[in-house]
């Protein structure tokens, strides 16, 4: 969990058989991975992943310069239950790392979807430079989320003015929301005000919610997907005004067939949502 400029530490316990350790060192590593292709693909020895952040810590035997902070209640219980061959660890990630996000795969795609993953891995080796086979390590996928305060604040506001031929006055359209932060599944109230000083009649009002995803690897790519669109039959006569509040609710269930949508990173067998905004 990231809150403003601080990130909660990753606390855990590793259990290892001393016969398996055999004088080697045990490490715990957390990696922020940007995955843009399947692990099964291999082109001239290159994999379709980029490690954005790596932090490793030696937990057994403990380094003399390593400072272990106070144990959490869960760590104390696990150490008491697992015995002398269990070792606690605490990893502190830096702030401003991306949150866990996946790009919704297509029906023919297989393997892990593209996106941001956080992996915690434990392994035994002589040193960190030693290449460790995947089968000789224990890996867990964790999820990083960002907390946003629900304190009331000014909501977004926009206005557009359009002139028409043979109309002395323009058409003015304003739209605003009560606040800028909303929770998943919550209806978003959009206030619309129209001042129609033209000779034209407005037949309907269309409201759309767009999701914009910035993918930064070797260059900046921007993808925009429509996650909600609805037309409201609300005629506005010429030389008249209109004001009304509309409720819109973008949901993943209504967009599940769209490929490339950004989703909140999910764990195994767990439902997810449209990706939260990164603050």
Short mmCIF file of C-alpha atoms in Angstrom, two decimals:
data_model
loop_
_atom_site.label_atom_id
_atom_site.label_comp_id
_atom_site.label_asym_id
_atom_site.label_seq_id
_atom_site.Cartn_x
_atom_site.Cartn_y
_atom_site.Cartn_z
CA UNK A 1 0.00 0.00 0.00
CA UNK A 2 1.36 3.41 -1.01
CA UNK A 3 0.06 6.47 0.78
CA UNK A 4 1.37 9.82 -0.41
CA UNK A 5 5.18 9.49 -0.17
CA UNK A 6 5.38 6.35 1.99
CA UNK A 7 5.08 2.67 1.13
CA UNK A 8 4.24 -0.08 3.58
CA UNK A 9 7.13 -2.53 4.10
CA UNK A 10 6.94 -6.14 2.93
CA UNK A 11 7.16 -8.39 5.99
CA UNK A 12 7.47 -12.16 5.91
CA UNK A 13 9.13 -15.33 7.15
CA UNK A 14 11.16 -17.88 5.16
CA UNK A 15 11.46 -21.52 6.25
CA UNK A 16 14.46 -23.48 4.93
CA UNK A 17 15.82 -26.97 5.53
CA UNK A 18 19.39 -26.68 6.88
CA UNK A 19 20.35 -29.74 4.79
CA UNK A 20 19.27 -27.85 1.67
CA UNK A 21 21.09 -24.69 2.74
CA UNK A 22 24.43 -26.53 3.16
CA UNK A 23 26.53 -23.51 4.00
CA UNK A 24 25.07 -21.31 1.29
CA UNK A 25 23.32 -18.02 1.81
CA UNK A 26 19.59 -17.42 1.62
CA UNK A 27 18.28 -14.30 -0.06
CA UNK A 28 14.91 -12.65 -0.44
CA UNK A 29 14.32 -10.37 -3.43
CA UNK A 30 11.46 -8.13 -4.54
CA UNK A 31 11.24 -7.17 -8.21
CA UNK A 32 8.96 -4.76 -10.06
CA UNK A 33 8.58 -6.26 -13.53
CA UNK A 34 7.16 -4.72 -16.69
CA UNK A 35 6.00 -7.70 -18.75
CA UNK A 36 5.29 -7.03 -22.43
CA UNK A 37 5.26 -10.56 -23.83
CA UNK A 38 4.85 -14.19 -22.85
CA UNK A 39 7.56 -15.92 -20.82
CA UNK A 40 7.50 -18.69 -23.41
CA UNK A 41 8.77 -16.37 -26.16
CA UNK A 42 12.52 -16.23 -26.58
CA UNK A 43 14.18 -14.21 -29.31
CA UNK A 44 17.98 -14.62 -29.52
CA UNK A 45 18.13 -15.01 -25.78
CA UNK A 46 16.02 -11.94 -24.96
CA UNK A 47 12.93 -12.14 -22.79
CA UNK A 48 9.93 -9.86 -23.07
CA UNK A 49 10.26 -8.37 -19.60
CA UNK A 50 12.07 -5.45 -18.03
CA UNK A 51 12.98 -5.25 -14.36
CA UNK A 52 12.10 -1.72 -13.25
CA UNK A 53 13.19 -2.16 -9.64
CA UNK A 54 15.12 -4.86 -7.76
CA UNK A 55 15.90 -5.05 -4.05
CA UNK A 56 17.58 -8.06 -2.44
CA UNK A 57 18.41 -8.90 1.15
CA UNK A 58 20.42 -11.69 2.73
CA UNK A 59 18.40 -13.28 5.52
CA UNK A 60 20.52 -16.32 6.44
CA UNK A 61 23.05 -16.04 7.81
CA UNK A 62 22.10 -12.48 8.75
CA UNK A 63 24.61 -9.83 7.70
CA UNK A 64 26.31 -7.94 10.51
CA UNK A 65 25.46 -4.61 8.86
CA UNK A 66 21.82 -5.54 8.36
CA UNK A 67 19.38 -4.01 10.81
CA UNK A 68 16.19 -5.96 11.46
CA UNK A 69 13.40 -3.77 12.74
CA UNK A 70 10.77 -4.85 15.23
CA UNK A 71 8.82 -7.94 14.20
CA UNK A 72 5.14 -7.80 13.40
CA UNK A 73 2.66 -9.89 15.38
CA UNK A 74 2.29 -12.28 12.44
CA UNK A 75 6.05 -12.75 12.13
CA UNK A 76 6.35 -13.53 15.84
CA UNK A 77 3.60 -16.15 15.61
CA UNK A 78 5.16 -17.77 12.54
CA UNK A 79 8.63 -17.87 14.09
CA UNK A 80 7.21 -19.45 17.25
CA UNK A 81 5.35 -22.06 15.19
CA UNK A 82 8.02 -22.86 12.58
CA UNK A 83 11.03 -23.04 14.90
CA UNK A 84 14.73 -22.28 14.54
CA UNK A 85 14.86 -22.84 10.76
CA UNK A 86 12.57 -19.88 10.04
CA UNK A 87 14.01 -16.46 9.31
CA UNK A 88 12.15 -13.11 9.29
CA UNK A 89 12.70 -10.47 6.65
CA UNK A 90 11.53 -6.94 5.90
CA UNK A 91 11.85 -5.22 2.53
CA UNK A 92 11.19 -1.53 2.04
CA UNK A 93 10.37 -0.46 -1.51
CA UNK A 94 10.92 3.07 -2.74
CA UNK A 95 7.98 5.37 -3.39
CA UNK A 96 6.62 6.32 -6.81
CA UNK A 97 6.86 2.85 -8.33
CA UNK A 98 3.93 2.04 -10.64
CA UNK A 99 0.97 0.17 -9.19
CA UNK A 100 0.03 -3.36 -10.20
CA UNK A 101 -1.67 -3.14 -13.60
CA UNK A 102 -2.44 -5.70 -16.32
CA UNK A 103 -3.57 -5.16 -19.89
CA UNK A 104 -6.68 -7.18 -20.66
CA UNK A 105 -5.66 -9.98 -23.05
CA UNK A 106 -7.52 -11.01 -26.16
CA UNK A 107 -9.43 -14.30 -26.49
CA UNK A 108 -6.50 -15.96 -28.31
CA UNK A 109 -3.77 -14.74 -25.97
CA UNK A 110 -2.20 -17.21 -23.56
CA UNK A 111 0.22 -16.99 -20.66
CA UNK A 112 0.63 -14.07 -18.32
CA UNK A 113 -0.88 -10.82 -19.57
CA UNK A 114 1.23 -7.74 -20.21
CA UNK A 115 1.51 -5.30 -17.35
CA UNK A 116 3.25 -4.51 -14.06
CA UNK A 117 3.93 -7.34 -11.59
CA UNK A 118 5.62 -7.37 -8.20
CA UNK A 119 7.41 -10.63 -7.38
CA UNK A 120 8.89 -11.71 -4.06
CA UNK A 121 11.42 -14.51 -4.50
CA UNK A 122 13.47 -16.52 -2.01
CA UNK A 123 16.44 -18.69 -3.02
CA UNK A 124 19.72 -20.14 -1.79
CA UNK A 125 23.01 -19.31 -3.52
CA UNK A 126 26.67 -18.51 -2.94
CA UNK A 127 26.06 -14.91 -4.06
CA UNK A 128 23.49 -12.74 -5.82
CA UNK A 129 25.27 -13.00 -9.17
CA UNK A 130 24.68 -16.75 -9.34
CA UNK A 131 22.05 -17.78 -11.88
CA UNK A 132 19.22 -19.54 -10.08
CA UNK A 133 16.89 -21.90 -11.95
CA UNK A 134 13.23 -21.07 -11.49
CA UNK A 135 12.62 -24.51 -10.01
CA UNK A 136 15.14 -23.80 -7.23
CA UNK A 137 13.37 -20.74 -5.90
CA UNK A 138 10.09 -19.90 -4.18
CA UNK A 139 8.13 -17.05 -5.74
CA UNK A 140 5.07 -15.11 -4.70
CA UNK A 141 3.22 -12.43 -6.64
CA UNK A 142 2.07 -9.50 -4.54
CA UNK A 143 -0.05 -6.52 -5.48
CA UNK A 144 0.84 -2.86 -4.98
CA UNK A 145 -2.06 -0.45 -4.65
CA UNK A 146 -2.28 3.26 -4.00
CA UNK A 147 -4.41 4.87 -1.33
CA UNK A 148 -6.27 8.05 -2.17
CA UNK A 149 -7.87 10.24 0.46
CA UNK A 150 -11.63 10.66 0.15
CA UNK A 151 -11.50 14.15 1.63
CA UNK A 152 -13.81 16.49 -0.30
CA UNK A 153 -12.09 18.68 -2.84
CA UNK A 154 -12.91 20.60 -5.98
CA UNK A 155 -14.15 18.36 -8.75
CA UNK A 156 -13.15 18.66 -12.41
CA UNK A 157 -14.90 21.30 -14.51
CA UNK A 158 -14.94 21.94 -18.26
CA UNK A 159 -16.64 24.31 -20.67
CA UNK A 160 -16.91 24.58 -24.43
CA UNK A 161 -18.43 27.29 -26.63
CA UNK A 162 -19.46 26.70 -30.23
CA UNK A 163 -20.76 29.18 -32.77
CA UNK A 164 -23.03 28.35 -35.70
CA UNK A 165 -23.54 30.10 -39.00
CA UNK A 166 -26.45 32.58 -39.00
CA UNK A 167 -26.68 32.45 -35.17
CA UNK A 168 -25.80 35.67 -33.39
CA UNK A 169 -25.07 33.95 -30.08
CA UNK A 170 -23.08 30.72 -29.45
CA UNK A 171 -23.95 27.44 -27.76
CA UNK A 172 -22.41 27.11 -24.28
CA UNK A 173 -21.92 23.72 -22.65
CA UNK A 174 -20.60 23.21 -19.12
CA UNK A 175 -19.97 19.93 -17.30
CA UNK A 176 -18.62 19.32 -13.81
CA UNK A 177 -18.47 16.74 -11.02
CA UNK A 178 -18.80 17.12 -7.26
CA UNK A 179 -15.42 15.49 -6.58
CA UNK A 180 -12.50 13.99 -8.48
CA UNK A 181 -12.12 10.68 -6.58
CA UNK A 182 -14.66 7.85 -6.92
CA UNK A 183 -14.63 4.22 -5.84
CA UNK A 184 -15.08 1.22 -8.12
CA UNK A 185 -18.73 0.51 -8.90
CA UNK A 186 -19.85 3.88 -7.59
CA UNK A 187 -22.08 6.01 -9.80
CA UNK A 188 -20.40 9.21 -11.01
CA UNK A 189 -22.67 12.24 -10.99
CA UNK A 190 -22.05 14.46 -14.01
CA UNK A 191 -23.74 17.84 -13.93
CA UNK A 192 -24.51 19.28 -17.37
CA UNK A 193 -25.60 22.85 -18.08
CA UNK A 194 -26.46 24.08 -21.57
CA UNK A 195 -27.22 27.61 -22.68
CA UNK A 196 -28.52 27.26 -26.23
CA UNK A 197 -28.64 30.74 -27.77
CA UNK A 198 -28.76 29.39 -31.33
CA UNK A 199 -31.59 28.56 -33.69
CA UNK A 200 -30.73 24.85 -33.54
CA UNK A 201 -32.50 22.20 -31.44
CA UNK A 202 -30.38 19.80 -29.43
CA UNK A 203 -31.91 16.33 -29.74
CA UNK A 204 -29.71 14.24 -27.45
CA UNK A 205 -26.79 14.39 -25.03
CA UNK A 206 -23.95 11.86 -25.17
CA UNK A 207 -21.69 11.15 -22.19
CA UNK A 208 -18.55 9.02 -22.52
CA UNK A 209 -15.89 7.88 -20.05
CA UNK A 210 -12.44 7.29 -21.57
CA UNK A 211 -9.55 5.36 -20.08
CA UNK A 212 -6.11 6.66 -21.01
CA UNK A 213 -3.09 4.40 -20.47
CA UNK A 214 0.49 5.64 -20.73
CA UNK A 215 2.97 2.83 -21.45
CA UNK A 216 6.58 3.94 -21.02
CA UNK A 217 9.34 1.56 -22.11
CA UNK A 218 11.66 2.84 -24.82
CA UNK A 219 9.16 5.53 -25.87
CA UNK A 220 5.89 7.00 -24.61
CA UNK A 221 2.82 5.22 -25.97
CA UNK A 222 -0.67 6.40 -25.14
CA UNK A 223 -3.78 4.25 -25.53
CA UNK A 224 -7.34 5.52 -25.14
CA UNK A 225 -10.32 3.18 -24.67
CA UNK A 226 -13.99 4.04 -24.19
CA UNK A 227 -15.24 2.29 -21.03
CA UNK A 228 -18.67 3.93 -20.90
CA UNK A 229 -20.89 5.65 -23.45
CA UNK A 230 -24.58 6.46 -23.29
CA UNK A 231 -26.92 8.77 -25.14
CA UNK A 232 -29.67 10.57 -23.24
CA UNK A 233 -32.72 11.82 -25.12
CA UNK A 234 -33.02 15.26 -23.61
CA UNK A 235 -34.14 17.82 -26.23
CA UNK A 236 -33.03 21.42 -25.70
CA UNK A 237 -35.07 23.91 -27.72
CA UNK A 238 -33.56 26.88 -29.51
CA UNK A 239 -32.93 29.95 -27.36
CA UNK A 240 -33.41 28.03 -24.11
CA UNK A 241 -31.39 26.68 -21.18
CA UNK A 242 -31.02 23.19 -19.76
CA UNK A 243 -29.52 21.78 -16.57
CA UNK A 244 -29.54 18.19 -15.32
CA UNK A 245 -27.44 15.65 -13.45
CA UNK A 246 -26.62 12.30 -15.08
CA UNK A 247 -25.32 9.18 -13.30
CA UNK A 248 -22.72 7.11 -15.15
CA UNK A 249 -21.02 3.94 -13.88
CA UNK A 250 -18.12 2.46 -15.90
CA UNK A 251 -17.71 -1.24 -15.10
CA UNK A 252 -15.36 -3.96 -16.28
CA UNK A 253 -18.35 -6.31 -16.72
CA UNK A 254 -19.61 -4.08 -19.54
CA UNK A 255 -16.20 -3.99 -21.26
CA UNK A 256 -14.88 -7.51 -20.80
CA UNK A 257 -14.64 -8.20 -24.53
CA UNK A 258 -12.38 -5.20 -25.20
CA UNK A 259 -8.73 -6.10 -25.63
CA UNK A 260 -6.03 -3.85 -24.19
CA UNK A 261 -7.98 -2.34 -21.30
CA UNK A 262 -5.88 -1.49 -18.27
CA UNK A 263 -7.05 -3.46 -15.22
CA UNK A 264 -6.03 -3.45 -11.59
CA UNK A 265 -3.40 -6.14 -11.07
CA UNK A 266 -5.04 -9.28 -9.76
CA UNK A 267 -3.93 -12.33 -7.86
CA UNK A 268 -4.88 -15.87 -8.86
CA UNK A 269 -8.60 -16.64 -9.09
CA UNK A 270 -9.51 -13.17 -7.90
CA UNK A 271 -11.81 -10.70 -9.64
CA UNK A 272 -10.50 -7.29 -10.56
CA UNK A 273 -11.66 -3.88 -11.80
CA UNK A 274 -10.83 -1.27 -14.37
CA UNK A 275 -7.43 0.12 -13.44
CA UNK A 276 -7.44 2.80 -10.77
CA UNK A 277 -6.04 6.20 -11.64
CA UNK A 278 -2.43 6.74 -10.62
CA UNK A 279 -2.22 9.80 -8.39
#
